[in-house]
Amino acid sequence: MRATDGEDNLPDQPSVRTLSTDRAADQSLALRSQLRADQHPAGVYLARLAPGSRRTIGESLNAIAALLTNYRCNMQTLDWSALRYQHTAAIRALLAELYSPATANKMLAALRGVMREAWRLGQMSAEEFHRAADLPAVHGTADPRGRALTPEELAALFALCAQDNTPSGKRDAALLAVLYNCGLRRSEVVALNAADYEAKTGAVKVRSGKGNKARTTYAANETGSAINSWLAVRGSGPGPLFCPVNKSGKITLRPISDQAVRKILRKRALQGGIAPFSPHDLRRTMIGDLLDAGADISTVQRLAGHANVTTTARYDRRGEVAKRKAANLLKVPYKPALSATEKESSGS
């Protein structure tokens, strides 16, 4: 299955096809002895990343290690310092085949990052590193992964939460509202603390955004009401904004996991008979809805925390509407032949 983009989506499992079927070649890329954590290129590289990025990048590195060694190595057991240009050129070609261009380039960036750490740690020479890292970007475009929710689906989800008078109902309504209205990534919403929400202005401080970039977004209209209703149950004390709630309604003041967010959305979708959707789909919906409503794209970019406006533009649905209107300007002179019954009824 070809993987596609998604800011908080992991790459799909790679194809069973790999680069190597030679066991001796596979073993030449395997670590001969375990490295200390502060000497392992992949570990050092991951430690430099924001917490929300480590899991996704780790999955990418595991996929690359598996493809290089016929699934005999993962990122911990691969000898990254042994990679040379013939390895990296081959893995680039395979990533371009298996993944969307954006995903392939993110994985290549992770590969370069680990090799750079191997060079910094004195495990590769500068020449070996630069030769292996000298890879052109994968070109092409692909539609963003996932889907946008319809207004009817959003209304049904919030109605379900409103009918649930338990603490879970209050929490899930606030969670849905923040994911949609504020357009937060899954890793960002689980990192929110109660103090990050300012009830008076509706400001929501995202302190652990992608690339360690902080930003401010706003809980507008009924989102503030949903958060306040949840806080009335949770309590306004310090700690994570969104917390686990057990079956008896007991709230534990610790952060929910990013996997718990996905499970909550899946549960509500099943209850409402709504097609499955991911946390990122709510973010996609927010961006598309704001652009449809006439919001300036640079403002939407800042709200979404995109480093580049071209990323925001990928979620702009207005171009598709314009194309559909243009296509309807053409008149195709096709008239289907009438059936015998239709001819009789028309008196022909």
mmCIF file of C-alpha atoms in Angstrom:
data_model
loop_
_atom_site.group_PDB
_atom_site.id
_atom_site.type_symbol
_atom_site.label_atom_id
_atom_site.label_comp_id
_atom_site.label_asym_id
_atom_site.label_seq_id
_atom_site.Cartn_x
_atom_site.Cartn_y
_atom_site.Cartn_z
ATOM 1 C CA MET A 1 0.000 0.000 0.000
ATOM 2 C CA ARG A 2 1.376 3.385 -0.936
ATOM 3 C CA ALA A 3 1.695 5.694 2.043
ATOM 4 C CA THR A 4 0.576 9.278 1.837
ATOM 5 C CA ASP A 5 1.131 12.423 3.815
ATOM 6 C CA GLY A 6 -0.184 13.370 7.186
ATOM 7 C CA GLU A 7 1.538 15.512 9.748
ATOM 8 C CA ASP A 8 0.831 13.281 12.661
ATOM 9 C CA ASN A 9 0.390 10.015 10.670
ATOM 10 C CA LEU A 10 3.001 7.278 10.708
ATOM 11 C CA PRO A 11 4.278 5.781 7.462
ATOM 12 C CA ASP A 12 2.420 2.658 6.462
ATOM 13 C CA GLN A 13 4.266 -0.623 6.805
ATOM 14 C CA PRO A 14 6.632 -0.862 3.839
ATOM 15 C CA SER A 15 6.094 -3.358 1.085
ATOM 16 C CA VAL A 16 7.502 -6.840 1.515
ATOM 17 C CA ARG A 17 9.992 -5.852 -1.178
ATOM 18 C CA THR A 18 13.377 -4.898 0.282
ATOM 19 C CA LEU A 19 16.757 -3.879 -1.065
ATOM 20 C CA SER A 20 18.699 -6.911 0.068
ATOM 21 C CA THR A 21 18.182 -10.639 -0.173
ATOM 22 C CA ASP A 22 21.837 -11.415 0.570
ATOM 23 C CA ARG A 23 22.226 -12.498 4.194
ATOM 24 C CA ALA A 24 25.936 -11.609 4.195
ATOM 25 C CA ALA A 25 25.140 -8.110 2.912
ATOM 26 C CA ASP A 26 22.411 -7.754 5.562
ATOM 27 C CA GLN A 27 24.829 -8.748 8.318
ATOM 28 C CA SER A 28 27.436 -6.245 7.110
ATOM 29 C CA LEU A 29 24.977 -3.470 8.032
ATOM 30 C CA ALA A 30 24.195 -4.910 11.461
ATOM 31 C CA LEU A 31 25.879 -3.590 14.581
ATOM 32 C CA ARG A 32 28.579 -5.955 15.784
ATOM 33 C CA SER A 33 28.229 -4.835 19.399
ATOM 34 C CA GLN A 34 25.732 -2.772 21.352
ATOM 35 C CA LEU A 35 26.451 0.960 21.570
ATOM 36 C CA ARG A 36 25.934 3.172 24.587
ATOM 37 C CA ALA A 37 22.908 5.457 24.260
ATOM 38 C CA ASP A 38 25.128 8.534 23.937
ATOM 39 C CA GLN A 39 27.069 6.847 21.115
ATOM 40 C CA HIS A 40 24.149 5.502 19.074
ATOM 41 C CA PRO A 41 23.506 7.804 16.080
ATOM 42 C CA ALA A 42 19.764 7.090 15.918
ATOM 43 C CA GLY A 43 19.316 7.575 19.674
ATOM 44 C CA VAL A 44 21.277 10.826 19.675
ATOM 45 C CA TYR A 45 19.317 12.094 16.673
ATOM 46 C CA LEU A 46 15.932 11.273 18.226
ATOM 47 C CA ALA A 47 16.961 12.967 21.481
ATOM 48 C CA ARG A 48 17.420 16.213 19.549
ATOM 49 C CA LEU A 49 13.820 16.166 18.300
ATOM 50 C CA ALA A 50 10.658 17.473 19.932
ATOM 51 C CA PRO A 51 8.847 14.753 21.911
ATOM 52 C CA GLY A 52 5.907 14.781 19.505
ATOM 53 C CA SER A 53 8.158 13.990 16.537
ATOM 54 C CA ARG A 54 10.151 11.120 18.018
ATOM 55 C CA ARG A 55 7.623 8.364 17.474
ATOM 56 C CA THR A 56 6.972 9.237 13.820
ATOM 57 C CA ILE A 57 10.671 9.630 13.018
ATOM 58 C CA GLY A 58 11.468 6.431 14.907
ATOM 59 C CA GLU A 59 8.939 4.534 12.793
ATOM 60 C CA SER A 60 10.528 5.992 9.659
ATOM 61 C CA LEU A 61 14.003 4.898 10.741
ATOM 62 C CA ASN A 62 12.723 1.415 11.591
ATOM 63 C CA ALA A 63 11.182 1.192 8.104
ATOM 64 C CA ILE A 64 14.445 2.251 6.451
ATOM 65 C CA ALA A 65 16.459 -0.261 8.512
ATOM 66 C CA ALA A 66 14.006 -3.028 7.610
ATOM 67 C CA LEU A 67 14.138 -2.224 3.896
ATOM 68 C CA LEU A 68 17.933 -2.166 3.933
ATOM 69 C CA THR A 69 18.318 -5.556 5.638
ATOM 70 C CA ASN A 70 15.318 -7.662 4.645
ATOM 71 C CA TYR A 71 13.744 -6.997 8.071
ATOM 72 C CA ARG A 72 16.765 -8.315 9.962
ATOM 73 C CA CYS A 73 17.561 -4.949 11.577
ATOM 74 C CA ASN A 74 15.693 -2.068 13.145
ATOM 75 C CA MET A 75 16.985 1.407 13.945
ATOM 76 C CA GLN A 76 18.653 0.118 17.124
ATOM 77 C CA THR A 77 20.517 -2.766 15.524
ATOM 78 C CA LEU A 78 21.477 -1.199 12.179
ATOM 79 C CA ASP A 79 25.020 0.153 11.876
ATOM 80 C CA TRP A 80 24.190 3.579 10.462
ATOM 81 C CA SER A 81 27.875 4.433 10.147
ATOM 82 C CA ALA A 82 28.281 1.598 7.624
ATOM 83 C CA LEU A 83 25.926 3.193 5.104
ATOM 84 C CA ARG A 84 27.507 4.371 1.882
ATOM 85 C CA TYR A 85 26.193 6.062 -1.232
ATOM 86 C CA GLN A 86 25.164 2.788 -2.862
ATOM 87 C CA HIS A 87 22.907 2.059 0.127
ATOM 88 C CA THR A 88 21.338 5.502 0.386
ATOM 89 C CA ALA A 89 20.806 5.861 -3.366
ATOM 90 C CA ALA A 90 19.023 2.517 -3.423
ATOM 91 C CA ILE A 91 16.861 3.338 -0.394
ATOM 92 C CA ARG A 92 15.881 6.686 -1.985
ATOM 93 C CA ALA A 93 14.675 4.880 -5.106
ATOM 94 C CA LEU A 94 12.646 2.430 -3.053
ATOM 95 C CA LEU A 95 11.121 5.116 -0.825
ATOM 96 C CA ALA A 96 10.100 7.053 -3.945
ATOM 97 C CA GLU A 97 8.286 3.942 -5.139
ATOM 98 C CA LEU A 98 6.591 3.032 -1.852
ATOM 99 C CA TYR A 99 5.656 6.405 -0.378
ATOM 100 C CA SER A 100 4.275 9.758 -1.408
ATOM 101 C CA PRO A 101 6.928 12.388 -2.276
ATOM 102 C CA ALA A 102 6.391 14.327 0.956
ATOM 103 C CA THR A 103 6.648 11.223 3.134
ATOM 104 C CA ALA A 104 9.674 9.914 1.232
ATOM 105 C CA ASN A 105 11.471 13.247 1.646
ATOM 106 C CA LYS A 106 10.717 13.325 5.378
ATOM 107 C CA MET A 107 12.166 9.840 5.708
ATOM 108 C CA LEU A 108 15.244 10.839 3.707
ATOM 109 C CA ALA A 109 15.685 13.866 5.983
ATOM 110 C CA ALA A 110 15.633 11.515 8.973
ATOM 111 C CA LEU A 111 18.199 9.269 7.267
ATOM 112 C CA ARG A 112 20.495 12.232 6.649
ATOM 113 C CA GLY A 113 20.021 13.351 10.247
ATOM 114 C CA VAL A 114 21.133 10.013 11.676
ATOM 115 C CA MET A 115 24.164 9.833 9.376
ATOM 116 C CA ARG A 116 25.086 13.382 10.385
ATOM 117 C CA GLU A 117 25.094 12.261 14.013
ATOM 118 C CA ALA A 118 27.297 9.287 13.057
ATOM 119 C CA TRP A 119 29.762 11.782 11.527
ATOM 120 C CA ARG A 120 29.602 14.060 14.575
ATOM 121 C CA LEU A 121 30.274 11.055 16.811
ATOM 122 C CA GLY A 122 33.389 10.235 14.795
ATOM 123 C CA GLN A 123 31.924 7.050 13.321
ATOM 124 C CA MET A 124 31.980 8.278 9.697
ATOM 125 C CA SER A 125 34.452 10.498 7.904
ATOM 126 C CA ALA A 126 33.233 13.790 6.468
ATOM 127 C CA GLU A 127 33.700 12.457 2.949
ATOM 128 C CA GLU A 128 31.735 9.264 3.691
ATOM 129 C CA PHE A 129 28.913 11.285 5.210
ATOM 130 C CA HIS A 130 28.675 13.847 2.399
ATOM 131 C CA ARG A 131 28.781 11.201 -0.319
ATOM 132 C CA ALA A 132 26.041 9.121 1.335
ATOM 133 C CA ALA A 133 23.877 12.134 2.154
ATOM 134 C CA ASP A 134 24.092 13.660 -1.323
ATOM 135 C CA LEU A 135 20.627 12.584 -2.423
ATOM 136 C CA PRO A 136 18.195 14.605 -4.555
ATOM 137 C CA ALA A 137 14.693 15.196 -3.255
ATOM 138 C CA VAL A 138 11.849 13.005 -4.452
ATOM 139 C CA HIS A 139 9.648 15.120 -6.699
ATOM 140 C CA GLY A 140 5.917 14.933 -7.283
ATOM 141 C CA THR A 141 2.703 15.712 -5.462
ATOM 142 C CA ALA A 142 0.015 13.664 -3.760
ATOM 143 C CA ASP A 143 -3.326 14.468 -2.200
ATOM 144 C CA PRO A 144 -3.191 14.879 1.594
ATOM 145 C CA ARG A 145 -4.103 11.729 3.454
ATOM 146 C CA GLY A 146 -7.478 11.379 5.140
ATOM 147 C CA ARG A 147 -10.717 13.238 4.675
ATOM 148 C CA ALA A 148 -12.643 16.294 5.775
ATOM 149 C CA LEU A 149 -15.702 15.866 7.979
ATOM 150 C CA THR A 150 -19.026 17.280 6.842
ATOM 151 C CA PRO A 151 -20.960 19.796 8.956
ATOM 152 C CA GLU A 152 -23.562 17.079 9.564
ATOM 153 C CA GLU A 153 -20.924 14.696 10.905
ATOM 154 C CA LEU A 154 -19.511 17.351 13.220
ATOM 155 C CA ALA A 155 -22.985 18.179 14.491
ATOM 156 C CA ALA A 156 -23.701 14.500 15.151
ATOM 157 C CA LEU A 157 -20.468 14.061 17.113
ATOM 158 C CA PHE A 158 -21.137 17.028 19.370
ATOM 159 C CA ALA A 159 -24.754 15.939 19.849
ATOM 160 C CA LEU A 160 -23.526 12.534 21.034
ATOM 161 C CA CYS A 161 -21.247 14.159 23.595
ATOM 162 C CA ALA A 162 -24.012 16.501 24.755
ATOM 163 C CA GLN A 163 -26.277 13.498 25.416
ATOM 164 C CA ASP A 164 -23.551 11.889 27.534
ATOM 165 C CA ASN A 165 -23.837 13.414 31.011
ATOM 166 C CA THR A 166 -20.769 11.614 32.344
ATOM 167 C CA PRO A 167 -17.361 13.299 32.717
ATOM 168 C CA SER A 168 -16.310 11.474 29.541
ATOM 169 C CA GLY A 169 -19.021 13.293 27.600
ATOM 170 C CA LYS A 170 -17.767 16.687 28.813
ATOM 171 C CA ARG A 171 -14.148 15.799 28.115
ATOM 172 C CA ASP A 172 -14.823 14.386 24.658
ATOM 173 C CA ALA A 173 -16.835 17.449 23.631
ATOM 174 C CA ALA A 174 -13.991 19.737 24.708
ATOM 175 C CA LEU A 175 -11.435 17.502 22.995
ATOM 176 C CA LEU A 176 -13.372 17.487 19.721
ATOM 177 C CA ALA A 177 -13.848 21.253 19.918
ATOM 178 C CA VAL A 178 -10.137 21.931 20.472
ATOM 179 C CA LEU A 179 -9.034 19.533 17.730
ATOM 180 C CA TYR A 180 -11.435 21.101 15.242
ATOM 181 C CA ASN A 181 -11.643 24.772 16.230
ATOM 182 C CA CYS A 182 -7.983 25.172 17.204
ATOM 183 C CA GLY A 183 -6.633 22.733 14.613
ATOM 184 C CA LEU A 184 -4.171 21.118 16.990
ATOM 185 C CA ARG A 185 -2.035 18.119 16.153
ATOM 186 C CA ARG A 186 -2.561 15.037 18.289
ATOM 187 C CA SER A 187 0.804 15.474 20.039
ATOM 188 C CA GLU A 188 -0.055 19.113 20.752
ATOM 189 C CA VAL A 189 -3.447 18.466 22.313
ATOM 190 C CA VAL A 190 -2.163 15.799 24.726
ATOM 191 C CA ALA A 191 0.588 18.197 25.850
ATOM 192 C CA LEU A 192 -1.849 20.980 26.783
ATOM 193 C CA ASN A 193 -2.047 21.999 30.426
ATOM 194 C CA ALA A 194 -5.032 23.677 32.040
ATOM 195 C CA ALA A 195 -2.912 26.819 32.415
ATOM 196 C CA ASP A 196 -2.443 26.940 28.640
ATOM 197 C CA TYR A 197 -6.106 27.917 28.233
ATOM 198 C CA GLU A 198 -7.059 31.516 28.980
ATOM 199 C CA ALA A 199 -10.800 31.637 29.570
ATOM 200 C CA LYS A 200 -11.091 35.428 29.275
ATOM 201 C CA THR A 201 -9.633 35.702 25.774
ATOM 202 C CA GLY A 202 -10.053 32.116 24.589
ATOM 203 C CA ALA A 203 -6.321 31.922 23.855
ATOM 204 C CA VAL A 204 -4.827 28.430 23.776
ATOM 205 C CA LYS A 205 -1.042 28.373 24.125
ATOM 206 C CA VAL A 206 0.596 25.562 22.173
ATOM 207 C CA ARG A 207 3.985 25.260 23.850
ATOM 208 C CA SER A 208 5.198 22.046 22.213
ATOM 209 C CA GLY A 209 4.405 22.577 18.551
ATOM 210 C CA LYS A 210 6.123 20.847 15.665
ATOM 211 C CA GLY A 211 9.776 21.797 15.508
ATOM 212 C CA ASN A 212 9.594 23.106 19.094
ATOM 213 C CA LYS A 213 7.732 26.174 17.807
ATOM 214 C CA ALA A 214 5.194 27.683 20.184
ATOM 215 C CA ARG A 215 2.092 29.448 18.902
ATOM 216 C CA THR A 216 -1.238 30.803 20.102
ATOM 217 C CA THR A 217 -4.573 29.732 18.706
ATOM 218 C CA TYR A 218 -8.069 30.555 19.924
ATOM 219 C CA ALA A 219 -10.990 28.620 21.346
ATOM 220 C CA ALA A 220 -13.743 30.636 19.670
ATOM 221 C CA ASN A 221 -17.524 30.613 20.012
ATOM 222 C CA GLU A 222 -18.765 27.414 21.685
ATOM 223 C CA THR A 223 -15.321 25.853 22.040
ATOM 224 C CA GLY A 224 -14.712 27.978 25.130
ATOM 225 C CA SER A 225 -18.041 26.804 26.552
ATOM 226 C CA ALA A 226 -17.075 23.175 25.952
ATOM 227 C CA ILE A 227 -13.696 23.635 27.673
ATOM 228 C CA ASN A 228 -15.288 25.445 30.604
ATOM 229 C CA SER A 229 -17.873 22.677 31.042
ATOM 230 C CA TRP A 230 -15.083 20.098 31.134
ATOM 231 C CA LEU A 231 -13.026 22.165 33.593
ATOM 232 C CA ALA A 232 -16.065 22.441 35.878
ATOM 233 C CA VAL A 233 -15.920 18.634 36.173
ATOM 234 C CA ARG A 234 -12.161 18.189 36.050
ATOM 235 C CA GLY A 235 -11.388 21.099 38.354
ATOM 236 C CA SER A 236 -9.372 24.181 37.508
ATOM 237 C CA GLY A 237 -6.196 23.067 39.272
ATOM 238 C CA PRO A 238 -2.824 22.698 37.569
ATOM 239 C CA GLY A 239 -2.019 19.721 35.415
ATOM 240 C CA PRO A 240 -2.909 18.378 31.980
ATOM 241 C CA LEU A 241 -6.014 19.790 30.352
ATOM 242 C CA PHE A 242 -7.240 16.434 29.053
ATOM 243 C CA CYS A 243 -7.117 13.484 31.434
ATOM 244 C CA PRO A 244 -8.207 9.835 31.505
ATOM 245 C CA VAL A 245 -11.710 9.078 32.818
ATOM 246 C CA ASN A 246 -12.481 5.530 33.936
ATOM 247 C CA LYS A 247 -15.802 3.715 33.511
ATOM 248 C CA SER A 248 -17.064 4.911 36.887
ATOM 249 C CA GLY A 249 -16.359 8.537 35.942
ATOM 250 C CA LYS A 250 -13.237 8.972 38.057
ATOM 251 C CA ILE A 251 -10.770 11.492 36.614
ATOM 252 C CA THR A 252 -7.031 10.897 36.953
ATOM 253 C CA LEU A 253 -4.925 14.045 36.677
ATOM 254 C CA ARG A 254 -2.366 12.802 34.189
ATOM 255 C CA PRO A 255 -2.118 13.388 30.427
ATOM 256 C CA ILE A 256 -4.028 11.168 28.054
ATOM 257 C CA SER A 257 -1.894 9.437 25.449
ATOM 258 C CA ASP A 258 -2.016 10.238 21.755
ATOM 259 C CA GLN A 259 -3.341 6.725 21.172
ATOM 260 C CA ALA A 260 -6.158 7.443 23.655
ATOM 261 C CA VAL A 261 -7.179 10.432 21.521
ATOM 262 C CA ARG A 262 -7.543 8.184 18.492
ATOM 263 C CA LYS A 263 -9.574 5.648 20.516
ATOM 264 C CA ILE A 264 -11.922 8.364 21.801
ATOM 265 C CA LEU A 265 -12.627 9.576 18.264
ATOM 266 C CA ARG A 266 -13.104 6.021 17.015
ATOM 267 C CA LYS A 267 -15.580 5.325 19.834
ATOM 268 C CA ARG A 268 -17.649 8.430 19.077
ATOM 269 C CA ALA A 269 -17.616 7.711 15.338
ATOM 270 C CA LEU A 270 -18.933 4.188 15.964
ATOM 271 C CA GLN A 271 -21.644 5.503 18.265
ATOM 272 C CA GLY A 272 -22.800 7.977 15.646
ATOM 273 C CA GLY A 273 -22.525 5.680 12.643
ATOM 274 C CA ILE A 274 -19.932 8.012 11.169
ATOM 275 C CA ALA A 275 -17.180 6.850 8.842
ATOM 276 C CA PRO A 276 -13.842 6.497 10.650
ATOM 277 C CA PHE A 277 -11.677 9.599 10.913
ATOM 278 C CA SER A 278 -8.382 10.497 12.538
ATOM 279 C CA PRO A 279 -7.408 13.413 14.793
ATOM 280 C CA HIS A 280 -5.594 14.908 11.810
ATOM 281 C CA ASP A 281 -8.852 14.844 9.820
ATOM 282 C CA LEU A 282 -10.327 17.364 12.280
ATOM 283 C CA ARG A 283 -7.288 19.582 11.690
ATOM 284 C CA ARG A 284 -7.727 19.157 7.921
ATOM 285 C CA THR A 285 -11.408 20.089 8.268
ATOM 286 C CA MET A 286 -10.569 23.210 10.266
ATOM 287 C CA ILE A 287 -8.090 24.439 7.634
ATOM 288 C CA GLY A 288 -10.440 23.753 4.731
ATOM 289 C CA ASP A 289 -13.451 25.294 6.481
ATOM 290 C CA LEU A 290 -11.549 28.468 7.376
ATOM 291 C CA LEU A 291 -10.335 28.916 3.801
ATOM 292 C CA ASP A 292 -13.842 28.234 2.458
ATOM 293 C CA ALA A 293 -15.156 30.918 4.823
ATOM 294 C CA GLY A 294 -12.727 33.472 3.364
ATOM 295 C CA ALA A 295 -10.008 33.523 6.019
ATOM 296 C CA ASP A 296 -6.640 34.775 4.798
ATOM 297 C CA ILE A 297 -4.359 31.831 4.023
ATOM 298 C CA SER A 298 -1.382 33.318 5.889
ATOM 299 C CA THR A 299 -3.534 33.685 9.011
ATOM 300 C CA VAL A 300 -4.688 30.084 8.676
ATOM 301 C CA GLN A 301 -1.051 29.070 8.268
ATOM 302 C CA ARG A 302 -0.172 30.695 11.592
ATOM 303 C CA LEU A 303 -3.158 29.165 13.369
ATOM 304 C CA ALA A 304 -2.239 25.708 12.050
ATOM 305 C CA GLY A 305 1.433 26.134 12.863
ATOM 306 C CA HIS A 306 2.623 25.330 9.357
ATOM 307 C CA ALA A 307 6.210 26.347 8.643
ATOM 308 C CA ASN A 308 5.352 27.071 5.013
ATOM 309 C CA VAL A 309 2.177 28.441 3.453
ATOM 310 C CA THR A 310 2.418 25.861 0.663
ATOM 311 C CA THR A 311 1.582 23.186 3.256
ATOM 312 C CA THR A 312 -1.594 25.074 4.162
ATOM 313 C CA ALA A 313 -2.473 25.442 0.481
ATOM 314 C CA ARG A 314 -2.567 21.656 0.098
ATOM 315 C CA TYR A 315 -5.756 21.643 2.191
ATOM 316 C CA ASP A 316 -7.440 24.413 0.180
ATOM 317 C CA ARG A 317 -10.616 22.984 -1.387
ATOM 318 C CA ARG A 318 -11.572 26.147 -3.266
ATOM 319 C CA GLY A 319 -9.539 25.202 -6.321
ATOM 320 C CA GLU A 320 -11.554 22.000 -6.708
ATOM 321 C CA VAL A 321 -14.818 23.977 -6.590
ATOM 322 C CA ALA A 322 -13.519 26.311 -9.292
ATOM 323 C CA LYS A 323 -12.444 23.362 -11.457
ATOM 324 C CA ARG A 324 -15.848 21.724 -11.065
ATOM 325 C CA LYS A 325 -17.611 24.960 -12.096
ATOM 326 C CA ALA A 326 -15.297 25.309 -15.094
ATOM 327 C CA ALA A 327 -15.963 21.732 -16.189
ATOM 328 C CA ASN A 328 -19.706 22.416 -16.121
ATOM 329 C CA LEU A 329 -19.250 25.235 -18.640
ATOM 330 C CA LEU A 330 -18.662 22.639 -21.351
ATOM 331 C CA LYS A 331 -21.710 21.069 -22.964
ATOM 332 C CA VAL A 332 -21.285 17.494 -24.140
ATOM 333 C CA PRO A 333 -23.754 16.841 -27.046
ATOM 334 C CA TYR A 334 -24.595 13.338 -25.935
ATOM 335 C CA LYS A 335 -28.173 12.054 -26.071
ATOM 336 C CA PRO A 336 -28.787 8.409 -25.195
ATOM 337 C CA ALA A 337 -31.004 6.439 -27.558
ATOM 338 C CA LEU A 338 -34.540 5.887 -26.298
ATOM 339 C CA SER A 339 -35.530 2.380 -25.340
ATOM 340 C CA ALA A 340 -38.595 0.758 -26.976
ATOM 341 C CA THR A 341 -40.683 1.465 -23.850
ATOM 342 C CA GLU A 342 -39.604 5.097 -23.788
ATOM 343 C CA LYS A 343 -40.429 5.472 -27.479
ATOM 344 C CA GLU A 344 -43.920 4.082 -26.923
ATOM 345 C CA SER A 345 -44.571 6.365 -23.954
ATOM 346 C CA SER A 346 -43.416 9.383 -25.943
ATOM 347 C CA GLY A 347 -45.665 8.467 -28.888
ATOM 348 C CA SER A 348 -42.792 8.162 -31.353
#
